[in-house]
N, CA, C and O of each residue as an XYZ file, in Angstrom:
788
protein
N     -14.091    -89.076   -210.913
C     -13.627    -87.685   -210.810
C     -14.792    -86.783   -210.420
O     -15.781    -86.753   -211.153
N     -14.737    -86.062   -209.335
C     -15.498    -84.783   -209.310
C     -15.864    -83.699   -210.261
O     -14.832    -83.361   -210.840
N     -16.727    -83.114   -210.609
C     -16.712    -82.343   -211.963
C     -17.551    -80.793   -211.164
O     -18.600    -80.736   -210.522
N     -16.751    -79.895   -211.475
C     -17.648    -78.877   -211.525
C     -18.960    -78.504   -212.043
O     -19.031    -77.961   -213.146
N     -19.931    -78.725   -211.403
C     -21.376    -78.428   -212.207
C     -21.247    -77.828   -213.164
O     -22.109    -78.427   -213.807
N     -20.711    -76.790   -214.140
C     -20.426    -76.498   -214.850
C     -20.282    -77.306   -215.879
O     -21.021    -77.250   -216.861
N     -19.391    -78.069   -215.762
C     -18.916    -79.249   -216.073
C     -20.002    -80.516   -216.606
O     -20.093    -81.120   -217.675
N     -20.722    -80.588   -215.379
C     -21.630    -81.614   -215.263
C     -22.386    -81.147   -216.377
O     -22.211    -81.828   -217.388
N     -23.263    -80.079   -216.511
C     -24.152    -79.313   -217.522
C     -23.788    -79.752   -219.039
O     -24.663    -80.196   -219.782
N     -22.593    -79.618   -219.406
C     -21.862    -79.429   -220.897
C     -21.640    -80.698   -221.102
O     -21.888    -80.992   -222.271
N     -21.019    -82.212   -220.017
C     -20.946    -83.306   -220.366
C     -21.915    -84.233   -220.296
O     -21.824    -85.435   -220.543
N     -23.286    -83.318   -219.781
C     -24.832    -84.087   -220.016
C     -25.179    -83.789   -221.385
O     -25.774    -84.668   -222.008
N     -24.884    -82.606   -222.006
C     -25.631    -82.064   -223.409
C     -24.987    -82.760   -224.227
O     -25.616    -83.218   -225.181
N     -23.297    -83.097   -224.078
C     -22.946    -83.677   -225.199
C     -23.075    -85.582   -225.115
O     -22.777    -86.381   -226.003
N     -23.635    -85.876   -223.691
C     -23.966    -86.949   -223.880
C     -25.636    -87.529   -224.335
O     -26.182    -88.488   -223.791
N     -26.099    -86.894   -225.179
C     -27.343    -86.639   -225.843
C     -26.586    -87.497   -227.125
O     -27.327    -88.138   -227.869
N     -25.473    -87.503   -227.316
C     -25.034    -87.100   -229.138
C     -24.091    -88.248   -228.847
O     -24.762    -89.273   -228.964
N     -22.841    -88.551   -228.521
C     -21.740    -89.134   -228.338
C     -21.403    -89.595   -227.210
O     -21.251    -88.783   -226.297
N     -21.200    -90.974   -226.964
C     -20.232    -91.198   -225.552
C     -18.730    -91.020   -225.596
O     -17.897    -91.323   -226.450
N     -18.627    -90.340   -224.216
C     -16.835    -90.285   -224.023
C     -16.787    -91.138   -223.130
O     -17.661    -91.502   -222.343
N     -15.056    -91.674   -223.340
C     -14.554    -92.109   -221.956
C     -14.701    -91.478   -221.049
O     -15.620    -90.673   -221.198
N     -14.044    -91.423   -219.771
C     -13.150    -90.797   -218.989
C     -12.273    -89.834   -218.863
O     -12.453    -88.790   -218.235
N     -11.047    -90.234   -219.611
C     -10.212    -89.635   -220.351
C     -10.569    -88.645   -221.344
O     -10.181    -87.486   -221.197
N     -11.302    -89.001   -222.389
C     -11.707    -88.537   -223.120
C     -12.550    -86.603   -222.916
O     -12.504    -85.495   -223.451
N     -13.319    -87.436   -221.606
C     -14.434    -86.032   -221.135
C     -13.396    -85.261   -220.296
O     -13.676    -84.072   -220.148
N     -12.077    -85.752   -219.623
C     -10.906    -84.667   -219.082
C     -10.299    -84.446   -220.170
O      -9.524    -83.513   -219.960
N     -10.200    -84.929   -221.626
C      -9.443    -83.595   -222.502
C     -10.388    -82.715   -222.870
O     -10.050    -81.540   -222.726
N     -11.595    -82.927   -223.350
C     -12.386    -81.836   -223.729
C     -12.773    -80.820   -222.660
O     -13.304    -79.760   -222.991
N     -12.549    -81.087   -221.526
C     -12.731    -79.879   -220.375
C     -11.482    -79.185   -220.209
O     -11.294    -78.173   -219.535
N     -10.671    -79.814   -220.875
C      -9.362    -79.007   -220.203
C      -8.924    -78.206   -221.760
O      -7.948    -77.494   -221.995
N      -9.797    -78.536   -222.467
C      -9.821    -77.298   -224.151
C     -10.640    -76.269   -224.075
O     -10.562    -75.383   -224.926
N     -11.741    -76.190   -222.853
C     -12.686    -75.028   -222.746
C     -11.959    -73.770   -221.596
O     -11.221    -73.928   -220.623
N     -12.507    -72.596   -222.179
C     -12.117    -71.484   -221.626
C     -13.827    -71.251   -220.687
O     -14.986    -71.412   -221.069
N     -13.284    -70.851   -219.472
C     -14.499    -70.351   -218.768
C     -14.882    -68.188   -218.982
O     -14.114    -67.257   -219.223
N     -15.932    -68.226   -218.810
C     -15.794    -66.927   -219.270
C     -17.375    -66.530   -218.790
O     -18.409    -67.153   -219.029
N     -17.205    -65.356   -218.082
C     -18.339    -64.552   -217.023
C     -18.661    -63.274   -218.108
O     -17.873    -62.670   -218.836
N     -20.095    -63.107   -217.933
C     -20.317    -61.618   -218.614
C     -21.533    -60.864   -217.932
O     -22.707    -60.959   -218.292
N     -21.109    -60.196   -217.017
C     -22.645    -59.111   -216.595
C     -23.642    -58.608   -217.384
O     -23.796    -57.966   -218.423
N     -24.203    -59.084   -216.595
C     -25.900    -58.570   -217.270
C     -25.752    -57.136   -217.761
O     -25.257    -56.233   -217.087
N     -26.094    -57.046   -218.651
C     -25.885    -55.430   -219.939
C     -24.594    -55.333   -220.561
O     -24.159    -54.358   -221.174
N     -23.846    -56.760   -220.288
C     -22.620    -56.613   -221.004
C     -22.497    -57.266   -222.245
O     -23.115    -58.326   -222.342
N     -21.592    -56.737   -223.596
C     -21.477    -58.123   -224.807
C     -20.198    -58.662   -224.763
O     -19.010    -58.370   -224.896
N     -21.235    -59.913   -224.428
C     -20.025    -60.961   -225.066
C     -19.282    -61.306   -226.514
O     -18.429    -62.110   -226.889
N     -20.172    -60.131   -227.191
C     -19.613    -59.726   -228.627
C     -20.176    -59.187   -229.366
O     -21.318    -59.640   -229.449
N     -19.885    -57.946   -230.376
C     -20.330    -56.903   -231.032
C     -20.317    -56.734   -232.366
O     -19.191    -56.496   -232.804
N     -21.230    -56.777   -233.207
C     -20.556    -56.500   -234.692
C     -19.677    -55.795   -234.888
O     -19.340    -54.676   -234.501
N     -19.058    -57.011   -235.959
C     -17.602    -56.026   -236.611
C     -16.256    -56.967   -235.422
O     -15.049    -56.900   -235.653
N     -16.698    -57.554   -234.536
C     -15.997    -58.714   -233.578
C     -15.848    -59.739   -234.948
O     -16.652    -59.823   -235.876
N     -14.204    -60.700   -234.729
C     -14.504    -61.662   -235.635
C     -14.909    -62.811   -234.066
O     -14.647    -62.523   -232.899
N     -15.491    -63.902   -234.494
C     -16.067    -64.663   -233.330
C     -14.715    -65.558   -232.650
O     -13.887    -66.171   -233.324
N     -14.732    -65.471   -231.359
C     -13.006    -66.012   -230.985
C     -13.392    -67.800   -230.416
O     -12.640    -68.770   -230.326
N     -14.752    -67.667   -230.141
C     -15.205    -69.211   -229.232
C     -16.503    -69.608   -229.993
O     -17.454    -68.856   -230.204
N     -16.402    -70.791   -230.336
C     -18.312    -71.382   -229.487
C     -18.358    -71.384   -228.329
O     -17.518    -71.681   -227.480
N     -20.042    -70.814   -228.225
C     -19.879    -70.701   -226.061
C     -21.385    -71.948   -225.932
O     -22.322    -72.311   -226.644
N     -20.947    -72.175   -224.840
C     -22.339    -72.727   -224.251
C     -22.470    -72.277   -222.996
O     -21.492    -72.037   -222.288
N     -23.632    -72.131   -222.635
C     -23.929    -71.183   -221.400
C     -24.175    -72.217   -220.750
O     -24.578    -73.228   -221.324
N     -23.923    -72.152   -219.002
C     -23.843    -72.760   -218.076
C     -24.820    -72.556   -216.716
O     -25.294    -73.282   -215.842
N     -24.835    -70.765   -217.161
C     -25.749    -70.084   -216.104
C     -25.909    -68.775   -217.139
O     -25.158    -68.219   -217.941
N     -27.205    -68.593   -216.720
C     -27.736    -66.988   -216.957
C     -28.845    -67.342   -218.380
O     -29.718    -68.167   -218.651
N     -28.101    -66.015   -219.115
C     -29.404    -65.478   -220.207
C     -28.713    -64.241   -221.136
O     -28.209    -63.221   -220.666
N     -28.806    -64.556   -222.447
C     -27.780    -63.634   -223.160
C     -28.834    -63.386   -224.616
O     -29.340    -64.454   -224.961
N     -29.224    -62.233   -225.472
C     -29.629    -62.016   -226.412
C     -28.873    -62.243   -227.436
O     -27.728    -61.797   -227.368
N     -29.308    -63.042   -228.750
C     -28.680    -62.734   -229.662
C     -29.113    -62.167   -231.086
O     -29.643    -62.941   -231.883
N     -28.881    -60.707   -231.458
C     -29.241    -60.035   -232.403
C     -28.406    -59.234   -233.489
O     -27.182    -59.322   -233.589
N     -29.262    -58.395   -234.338
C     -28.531    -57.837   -234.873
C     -29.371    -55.973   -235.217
O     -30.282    -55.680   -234.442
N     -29.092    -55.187   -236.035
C     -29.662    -53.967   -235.443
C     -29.654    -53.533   -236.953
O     -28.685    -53.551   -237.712
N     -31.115    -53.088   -237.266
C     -31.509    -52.609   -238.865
C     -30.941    -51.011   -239.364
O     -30.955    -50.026   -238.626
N     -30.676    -51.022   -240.132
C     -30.744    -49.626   -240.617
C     -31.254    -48.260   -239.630
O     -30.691    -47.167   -239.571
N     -32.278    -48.622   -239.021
C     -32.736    -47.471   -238.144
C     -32.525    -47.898   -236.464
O     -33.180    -47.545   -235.483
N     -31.273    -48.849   -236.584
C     -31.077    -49.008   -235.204
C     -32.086    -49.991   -234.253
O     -32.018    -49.804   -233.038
N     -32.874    -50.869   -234.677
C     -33.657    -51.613   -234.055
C     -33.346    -52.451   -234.010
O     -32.962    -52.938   -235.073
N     -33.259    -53.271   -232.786
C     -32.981    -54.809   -232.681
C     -33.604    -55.550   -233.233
O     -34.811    -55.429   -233.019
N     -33.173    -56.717   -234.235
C     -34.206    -58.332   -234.580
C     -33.334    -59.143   -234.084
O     -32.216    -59.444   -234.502
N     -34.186    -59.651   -232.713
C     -33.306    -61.024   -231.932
C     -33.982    -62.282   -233.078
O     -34.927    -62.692   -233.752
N     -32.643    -62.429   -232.625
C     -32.503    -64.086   -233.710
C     -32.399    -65.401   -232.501
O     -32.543    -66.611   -232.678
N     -32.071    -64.573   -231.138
C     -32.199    -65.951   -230.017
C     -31.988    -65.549   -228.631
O     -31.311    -64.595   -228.247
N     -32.564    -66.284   -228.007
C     -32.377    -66.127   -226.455
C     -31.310    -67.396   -226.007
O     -31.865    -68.482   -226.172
N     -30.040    -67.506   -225.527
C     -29.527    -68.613   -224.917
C     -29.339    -68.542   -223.843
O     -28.650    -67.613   -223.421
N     -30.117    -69.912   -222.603
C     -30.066    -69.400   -221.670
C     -28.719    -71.298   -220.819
O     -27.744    -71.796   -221.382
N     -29.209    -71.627   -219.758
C     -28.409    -72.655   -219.640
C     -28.897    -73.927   -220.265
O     -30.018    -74.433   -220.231
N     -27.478    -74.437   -221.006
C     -27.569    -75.955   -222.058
C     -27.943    -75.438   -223.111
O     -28.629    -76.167   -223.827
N     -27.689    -74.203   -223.547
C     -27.964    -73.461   -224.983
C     -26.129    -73.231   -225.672
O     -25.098    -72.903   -225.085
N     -26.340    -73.507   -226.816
C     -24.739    -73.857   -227.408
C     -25.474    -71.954   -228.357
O     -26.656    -71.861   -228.687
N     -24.528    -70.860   -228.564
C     -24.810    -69.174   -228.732
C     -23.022    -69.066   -229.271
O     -21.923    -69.444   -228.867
N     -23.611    -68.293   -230.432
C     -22.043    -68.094   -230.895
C     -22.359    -67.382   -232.729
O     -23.436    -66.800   -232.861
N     -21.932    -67.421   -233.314
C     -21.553    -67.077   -235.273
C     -20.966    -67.596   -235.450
O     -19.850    -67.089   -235.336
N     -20.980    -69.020   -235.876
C     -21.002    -70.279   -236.460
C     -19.986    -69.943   -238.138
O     -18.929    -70.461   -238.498
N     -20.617    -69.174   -238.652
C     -20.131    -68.799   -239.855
C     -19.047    -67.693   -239.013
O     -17.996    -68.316   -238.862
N     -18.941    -66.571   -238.534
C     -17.554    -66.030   -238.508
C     -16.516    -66.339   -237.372
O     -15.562    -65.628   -237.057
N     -16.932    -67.691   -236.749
C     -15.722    -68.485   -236.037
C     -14.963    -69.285   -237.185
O     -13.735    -69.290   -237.264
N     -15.765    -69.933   -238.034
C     -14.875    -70.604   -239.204
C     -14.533    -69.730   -240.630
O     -13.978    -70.193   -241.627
N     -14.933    -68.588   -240.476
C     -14.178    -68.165   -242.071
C     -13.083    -67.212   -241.351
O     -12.160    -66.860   -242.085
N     -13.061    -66.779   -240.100
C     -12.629    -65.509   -240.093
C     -13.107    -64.208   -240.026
O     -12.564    -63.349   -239.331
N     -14.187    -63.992   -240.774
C     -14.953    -62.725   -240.803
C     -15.669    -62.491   -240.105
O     -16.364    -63.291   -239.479
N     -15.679    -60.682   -240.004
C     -16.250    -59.703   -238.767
C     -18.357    -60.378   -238.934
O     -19.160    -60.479   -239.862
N     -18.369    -60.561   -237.933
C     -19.589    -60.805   -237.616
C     -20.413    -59.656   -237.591
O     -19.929    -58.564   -237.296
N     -21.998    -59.836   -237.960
C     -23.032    -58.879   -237.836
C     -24.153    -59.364   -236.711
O     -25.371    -59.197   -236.645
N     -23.268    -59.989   -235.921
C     -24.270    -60.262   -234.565
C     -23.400    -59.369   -233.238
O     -22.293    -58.965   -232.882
N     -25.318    -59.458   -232.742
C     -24.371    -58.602   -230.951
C     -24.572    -59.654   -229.996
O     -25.574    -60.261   -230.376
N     -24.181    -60.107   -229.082
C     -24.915    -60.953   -228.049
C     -24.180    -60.741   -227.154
O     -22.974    -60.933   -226.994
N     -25.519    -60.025   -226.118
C     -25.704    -59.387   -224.988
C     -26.154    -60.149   -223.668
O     -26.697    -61.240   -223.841
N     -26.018    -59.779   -222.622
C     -26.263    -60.551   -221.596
C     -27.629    -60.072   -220.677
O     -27.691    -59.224   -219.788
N     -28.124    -60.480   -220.940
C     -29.493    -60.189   -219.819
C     -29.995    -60.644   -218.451
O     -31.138    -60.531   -218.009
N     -28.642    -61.321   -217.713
C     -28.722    -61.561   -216.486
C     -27.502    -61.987   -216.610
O     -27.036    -62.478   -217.637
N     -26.782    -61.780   -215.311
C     -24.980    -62.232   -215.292
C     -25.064    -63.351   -215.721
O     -26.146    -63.932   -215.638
N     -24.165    -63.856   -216.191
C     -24.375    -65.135   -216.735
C     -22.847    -65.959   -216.891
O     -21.950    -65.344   -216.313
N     -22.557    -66.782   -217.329
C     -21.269    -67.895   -216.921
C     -21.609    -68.980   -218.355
O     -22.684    -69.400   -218.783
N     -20.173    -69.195   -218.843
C     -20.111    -69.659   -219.704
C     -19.017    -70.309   -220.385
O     -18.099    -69.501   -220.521
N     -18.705    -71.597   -220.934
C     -17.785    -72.244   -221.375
C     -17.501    -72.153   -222.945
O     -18.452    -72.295   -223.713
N     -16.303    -71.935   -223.408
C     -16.062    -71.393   -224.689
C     -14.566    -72.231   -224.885
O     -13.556    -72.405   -224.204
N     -15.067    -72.641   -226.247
C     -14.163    -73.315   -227.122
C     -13.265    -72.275   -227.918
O     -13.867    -71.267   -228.287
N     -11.839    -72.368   -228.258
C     -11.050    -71.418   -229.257
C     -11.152    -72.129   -230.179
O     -11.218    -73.355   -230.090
N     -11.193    -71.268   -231.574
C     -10.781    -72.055   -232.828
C      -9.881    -72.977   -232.982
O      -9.992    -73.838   -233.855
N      -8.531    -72.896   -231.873
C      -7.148    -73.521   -232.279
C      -7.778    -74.660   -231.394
O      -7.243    -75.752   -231.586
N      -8.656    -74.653   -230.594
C      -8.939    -75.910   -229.820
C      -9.912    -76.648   -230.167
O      -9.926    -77.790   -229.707
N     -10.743    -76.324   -230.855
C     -11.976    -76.882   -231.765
C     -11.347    -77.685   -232.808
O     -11.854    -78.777   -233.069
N     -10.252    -77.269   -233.476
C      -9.410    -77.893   -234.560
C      -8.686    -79.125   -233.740
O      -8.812    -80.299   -234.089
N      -7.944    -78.719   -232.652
C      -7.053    -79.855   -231.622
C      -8.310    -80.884   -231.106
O      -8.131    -82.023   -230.676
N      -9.306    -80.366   -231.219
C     -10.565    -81.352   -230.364
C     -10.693    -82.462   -231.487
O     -10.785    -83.627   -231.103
N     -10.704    -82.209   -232.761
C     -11.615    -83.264   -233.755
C      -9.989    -83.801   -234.032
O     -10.078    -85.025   -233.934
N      -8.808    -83.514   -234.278
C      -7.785    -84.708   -234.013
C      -7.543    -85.471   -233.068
O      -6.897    -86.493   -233.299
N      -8.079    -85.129   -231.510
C      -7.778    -85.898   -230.465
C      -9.152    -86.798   -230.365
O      -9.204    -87.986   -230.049
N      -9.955    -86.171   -230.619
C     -10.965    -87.237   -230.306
C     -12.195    -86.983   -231.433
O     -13.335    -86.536   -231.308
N     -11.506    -87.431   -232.476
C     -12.584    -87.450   -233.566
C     -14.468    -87.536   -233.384
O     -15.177    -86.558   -233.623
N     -14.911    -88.621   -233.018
C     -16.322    -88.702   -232.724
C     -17.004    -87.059   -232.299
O     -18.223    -86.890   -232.291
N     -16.286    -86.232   -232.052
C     -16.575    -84.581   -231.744
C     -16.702    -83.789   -233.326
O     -16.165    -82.682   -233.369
N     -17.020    -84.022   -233.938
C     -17.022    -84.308   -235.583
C     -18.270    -84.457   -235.477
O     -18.892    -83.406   -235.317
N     -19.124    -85.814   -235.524
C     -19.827    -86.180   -235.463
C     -21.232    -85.120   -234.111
O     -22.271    -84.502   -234.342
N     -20.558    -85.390   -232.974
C     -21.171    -83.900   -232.257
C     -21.826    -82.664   -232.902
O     -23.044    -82.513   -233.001
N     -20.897    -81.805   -233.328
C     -20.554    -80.664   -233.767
C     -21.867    -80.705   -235.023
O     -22.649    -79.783   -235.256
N     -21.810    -82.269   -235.822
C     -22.568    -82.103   -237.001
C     -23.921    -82.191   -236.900
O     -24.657    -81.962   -237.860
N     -24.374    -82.551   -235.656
C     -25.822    -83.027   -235.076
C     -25.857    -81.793   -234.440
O     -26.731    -81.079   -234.931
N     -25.196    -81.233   -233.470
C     -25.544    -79.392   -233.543
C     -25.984    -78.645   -234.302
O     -27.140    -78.224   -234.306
N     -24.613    -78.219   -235.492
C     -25.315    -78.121   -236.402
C     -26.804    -78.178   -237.586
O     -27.484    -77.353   -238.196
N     -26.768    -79.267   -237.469
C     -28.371    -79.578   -237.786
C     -29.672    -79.333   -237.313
O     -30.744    -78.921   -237.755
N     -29.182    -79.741   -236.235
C     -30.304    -79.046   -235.640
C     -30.370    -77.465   -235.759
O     -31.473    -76.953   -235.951
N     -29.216    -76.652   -235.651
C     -29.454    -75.453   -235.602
C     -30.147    -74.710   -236.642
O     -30.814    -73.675   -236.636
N     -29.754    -75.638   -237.639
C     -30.292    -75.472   -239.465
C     -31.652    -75.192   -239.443
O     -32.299    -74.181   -239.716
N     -32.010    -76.543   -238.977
C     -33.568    -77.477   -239.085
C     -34.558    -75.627   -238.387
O     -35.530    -75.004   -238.814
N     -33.547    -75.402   -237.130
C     -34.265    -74.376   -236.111
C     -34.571    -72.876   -236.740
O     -35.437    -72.051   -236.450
N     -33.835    -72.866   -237.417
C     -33.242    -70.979   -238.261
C     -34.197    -71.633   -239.862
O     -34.234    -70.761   -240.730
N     -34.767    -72.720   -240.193
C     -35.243    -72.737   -241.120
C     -36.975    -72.975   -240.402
O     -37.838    -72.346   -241.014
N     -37.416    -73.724   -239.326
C     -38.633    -73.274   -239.000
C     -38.892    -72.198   -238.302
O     -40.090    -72.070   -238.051
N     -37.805    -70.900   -237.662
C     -38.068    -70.060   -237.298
C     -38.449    -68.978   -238.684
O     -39.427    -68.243   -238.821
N     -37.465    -69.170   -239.463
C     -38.015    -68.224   -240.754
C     -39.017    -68.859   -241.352
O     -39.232    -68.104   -242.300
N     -40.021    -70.014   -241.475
C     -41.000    -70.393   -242.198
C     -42.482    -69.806   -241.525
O     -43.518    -69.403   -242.054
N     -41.908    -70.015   -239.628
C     -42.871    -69.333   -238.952
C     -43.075    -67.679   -239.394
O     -44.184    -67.214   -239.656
N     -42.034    -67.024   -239.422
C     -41.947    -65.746   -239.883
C     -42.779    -65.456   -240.526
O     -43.429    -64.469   -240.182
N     -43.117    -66.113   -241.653
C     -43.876    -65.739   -242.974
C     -44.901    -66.309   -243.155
O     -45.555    -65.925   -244.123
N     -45.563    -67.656   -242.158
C     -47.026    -67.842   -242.242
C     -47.498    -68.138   -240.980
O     -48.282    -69.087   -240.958
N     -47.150    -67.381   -239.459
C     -47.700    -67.576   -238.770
C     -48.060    -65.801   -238.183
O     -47.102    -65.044   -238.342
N     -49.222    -65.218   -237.604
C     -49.459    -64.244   -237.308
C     -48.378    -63.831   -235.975
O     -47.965    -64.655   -235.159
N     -48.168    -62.911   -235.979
C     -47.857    -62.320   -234.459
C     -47.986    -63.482   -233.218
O     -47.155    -64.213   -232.680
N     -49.599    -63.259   -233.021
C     -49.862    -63.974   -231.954
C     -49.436    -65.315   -231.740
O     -49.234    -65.848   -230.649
N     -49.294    -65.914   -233.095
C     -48.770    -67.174   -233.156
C     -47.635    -67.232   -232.917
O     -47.363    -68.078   -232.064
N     -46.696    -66.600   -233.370
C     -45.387    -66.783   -233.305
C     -45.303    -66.781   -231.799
O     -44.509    -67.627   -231.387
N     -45.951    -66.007   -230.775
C     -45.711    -65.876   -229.535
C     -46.117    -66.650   -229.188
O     -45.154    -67.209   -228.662
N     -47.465    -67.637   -228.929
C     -47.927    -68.649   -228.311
C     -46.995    -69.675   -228.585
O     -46.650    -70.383   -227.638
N     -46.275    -69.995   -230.304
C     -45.321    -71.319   -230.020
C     -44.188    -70.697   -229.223
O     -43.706    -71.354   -228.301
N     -43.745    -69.543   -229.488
C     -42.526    -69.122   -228.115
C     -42.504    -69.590   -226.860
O     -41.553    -70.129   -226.294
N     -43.653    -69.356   -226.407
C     -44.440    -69.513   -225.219
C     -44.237    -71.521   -224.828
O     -43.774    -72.230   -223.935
N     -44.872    -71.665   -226.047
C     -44.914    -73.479   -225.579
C     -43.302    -73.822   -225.999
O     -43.038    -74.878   -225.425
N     -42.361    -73.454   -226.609
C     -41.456    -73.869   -226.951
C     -40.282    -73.539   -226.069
O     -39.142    -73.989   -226.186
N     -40.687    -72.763   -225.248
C     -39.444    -72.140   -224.723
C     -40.085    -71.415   -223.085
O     -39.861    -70.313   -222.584
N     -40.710    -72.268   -222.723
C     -41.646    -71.823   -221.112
C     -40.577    -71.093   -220.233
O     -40.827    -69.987   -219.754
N     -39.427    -71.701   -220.034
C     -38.733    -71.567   -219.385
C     -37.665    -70.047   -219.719
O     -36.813    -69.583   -218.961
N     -37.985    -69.642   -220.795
C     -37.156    -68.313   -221.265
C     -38.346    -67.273   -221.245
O     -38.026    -66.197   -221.749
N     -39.433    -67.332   -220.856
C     -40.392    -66.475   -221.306
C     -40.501    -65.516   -219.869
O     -40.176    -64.331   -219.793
N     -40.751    -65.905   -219.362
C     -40.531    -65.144   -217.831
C     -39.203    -64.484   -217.044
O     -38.982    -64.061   -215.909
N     -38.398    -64.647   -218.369
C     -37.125    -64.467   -217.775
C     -36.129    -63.068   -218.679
O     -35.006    -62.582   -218.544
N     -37.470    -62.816   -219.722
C     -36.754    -61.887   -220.883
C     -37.908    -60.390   -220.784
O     -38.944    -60.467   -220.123
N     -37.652    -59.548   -221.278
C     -38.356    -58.118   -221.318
C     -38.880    -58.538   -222.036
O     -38.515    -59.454   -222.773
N     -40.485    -57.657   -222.020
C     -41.307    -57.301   -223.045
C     -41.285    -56.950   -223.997
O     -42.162    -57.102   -224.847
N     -40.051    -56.261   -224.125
C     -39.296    -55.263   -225.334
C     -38.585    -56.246   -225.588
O     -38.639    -55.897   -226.768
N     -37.891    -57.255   -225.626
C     -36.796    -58.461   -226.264
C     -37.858    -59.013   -226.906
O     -37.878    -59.178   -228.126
N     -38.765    -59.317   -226.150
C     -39.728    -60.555   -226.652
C     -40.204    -59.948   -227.420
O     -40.617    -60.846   -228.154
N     -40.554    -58.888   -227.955
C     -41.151    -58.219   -229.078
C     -40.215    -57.820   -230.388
O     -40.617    -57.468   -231.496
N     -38.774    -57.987   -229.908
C     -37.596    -57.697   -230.673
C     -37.574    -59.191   -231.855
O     -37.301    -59.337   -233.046
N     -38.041    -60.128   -230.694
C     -37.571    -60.832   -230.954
C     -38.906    -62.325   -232.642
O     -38.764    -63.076   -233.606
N     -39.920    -61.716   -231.731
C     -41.759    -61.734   -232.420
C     -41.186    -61.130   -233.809
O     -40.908    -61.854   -234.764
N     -41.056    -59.868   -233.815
C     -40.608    -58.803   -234.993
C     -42.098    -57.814   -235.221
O     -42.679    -57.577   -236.280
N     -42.416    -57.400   -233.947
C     -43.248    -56.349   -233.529
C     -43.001    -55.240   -232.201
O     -42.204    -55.370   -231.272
N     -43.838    -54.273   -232.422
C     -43.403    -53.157   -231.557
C     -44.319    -53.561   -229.623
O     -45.399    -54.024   -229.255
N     -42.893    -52.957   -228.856
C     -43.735    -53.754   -227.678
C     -45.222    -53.225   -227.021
O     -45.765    -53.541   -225.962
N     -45.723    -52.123   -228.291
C     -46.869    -51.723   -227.549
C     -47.711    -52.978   -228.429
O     -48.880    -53.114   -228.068
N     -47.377    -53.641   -229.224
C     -48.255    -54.227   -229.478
C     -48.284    -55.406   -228.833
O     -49.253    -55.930   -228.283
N     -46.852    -55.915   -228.949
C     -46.369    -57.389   -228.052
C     -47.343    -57.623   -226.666
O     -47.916    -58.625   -226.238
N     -47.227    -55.805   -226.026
C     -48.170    -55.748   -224.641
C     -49.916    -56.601   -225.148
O     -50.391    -57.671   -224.769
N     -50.348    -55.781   -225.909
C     -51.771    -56.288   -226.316
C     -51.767    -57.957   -226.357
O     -52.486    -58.595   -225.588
N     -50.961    -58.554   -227.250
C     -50.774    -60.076   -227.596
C     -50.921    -60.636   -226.236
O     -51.924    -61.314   -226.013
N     -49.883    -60.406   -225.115
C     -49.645    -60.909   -224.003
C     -51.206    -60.795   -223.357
O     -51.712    -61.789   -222.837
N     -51.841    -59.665   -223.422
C     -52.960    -59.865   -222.989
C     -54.371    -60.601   -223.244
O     -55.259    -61.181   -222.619
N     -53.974    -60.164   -224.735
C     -55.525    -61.008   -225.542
C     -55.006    -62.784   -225.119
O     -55.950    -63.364   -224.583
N     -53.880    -63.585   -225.246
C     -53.648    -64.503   -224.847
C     -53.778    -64.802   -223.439
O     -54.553    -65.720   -223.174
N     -53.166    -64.207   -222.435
C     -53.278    -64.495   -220.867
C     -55.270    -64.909   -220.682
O     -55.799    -65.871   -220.124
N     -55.871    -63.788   -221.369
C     -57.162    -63.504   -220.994
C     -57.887    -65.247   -221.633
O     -58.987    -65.800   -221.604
N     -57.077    -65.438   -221.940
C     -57.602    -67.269   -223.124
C     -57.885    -68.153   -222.099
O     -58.226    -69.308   -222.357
């Protein structure tokens, strides 16, 4: 079968984790919703309850949330083969306190709840998927907050930098500083005292 690159992208990531048939990889494509969002647009807003898991296919989307005095703390950049979504208010129901925004048009495949549920009766081993996602995402949101609290500024940016080469040139100065959890006049300095290394 021919597959839409699209296609191709989402049935390489999940073949990291699980093999499908044939069959198998045409029902799970034919349970995803495709879904486009322009750059400065959200693909969802606090106080949204979450309607999909998405995985991005193309582009670059922020994902944050906004303090008391209105400031962004990005919690992630997803750009393509990045699985971006509220994990917790796709499965309870409840209004989410994330925004995620798009920072270059971007294209994207999204699962519904009623089809995420139809996915693990039709083809169970997606169970198993889902739980190695998961984990990892855990493992990620628990060394991103450990970095938080014993690595300096600069550090946090240099592992950004080695961890994520490919998102670094592709996000504002002001995200990337949203995202550090410093102001971008300082983020500017970091970028420099490092480049100058």
């Amino acid at each position: 079968m021919n597959y839409q690159e699209s296609h191709i992208v989402i049935l390489t990531n999940i073949a990291r984790f699980i093999d499908l048939t044939e069959l198998e990889k045409q029902k799970y494509l034919s349970l995803l919703t495709e879904i486009k969002v322009k750059k400065k647009s959200f693909l969802m807003q606090a106080g949204d309850i979450t309607q999909y898991e998405y995985f991005i296919t193309k582009g670059c989307l922020k994902v944050y949330t906004l303090d008391e005095d209105g400031a962004p703390h990005i919690s992630m950049f997803a750009i393509e083969d990045f699985w971006t979504g509220d994990m917790a208010s796709f499965i309870t129901k409840e209004p989410t306190r994330y925004y995620i925004k798009a920072t270059e048009d971007s294209e994207l495949l999204g699962i519904s709840r009623a089809n995420y549920e139809l996915l693990f009766q039709e083809i169970p081993k997606f169970e198993r998927f889902y739980r190695m996602l998961y984990q990892r995402s855990l493992i990620s949101y628990i060394r991103r907050s450990n970095h938080g609290i014993s690595l300096t500024a600069e550090e946090r940016y240099i592992e950004f930098k080695k961890k994520y080469p490919n998102i670094v040139n592709r996000i504002t100065q002001k995200d990337l500083a949203g995202y550090i959890g410093i102001t971008p006049e300082f983020m500017s300095k970091i970028i420099t005292k490092v480049n100058r290394k």
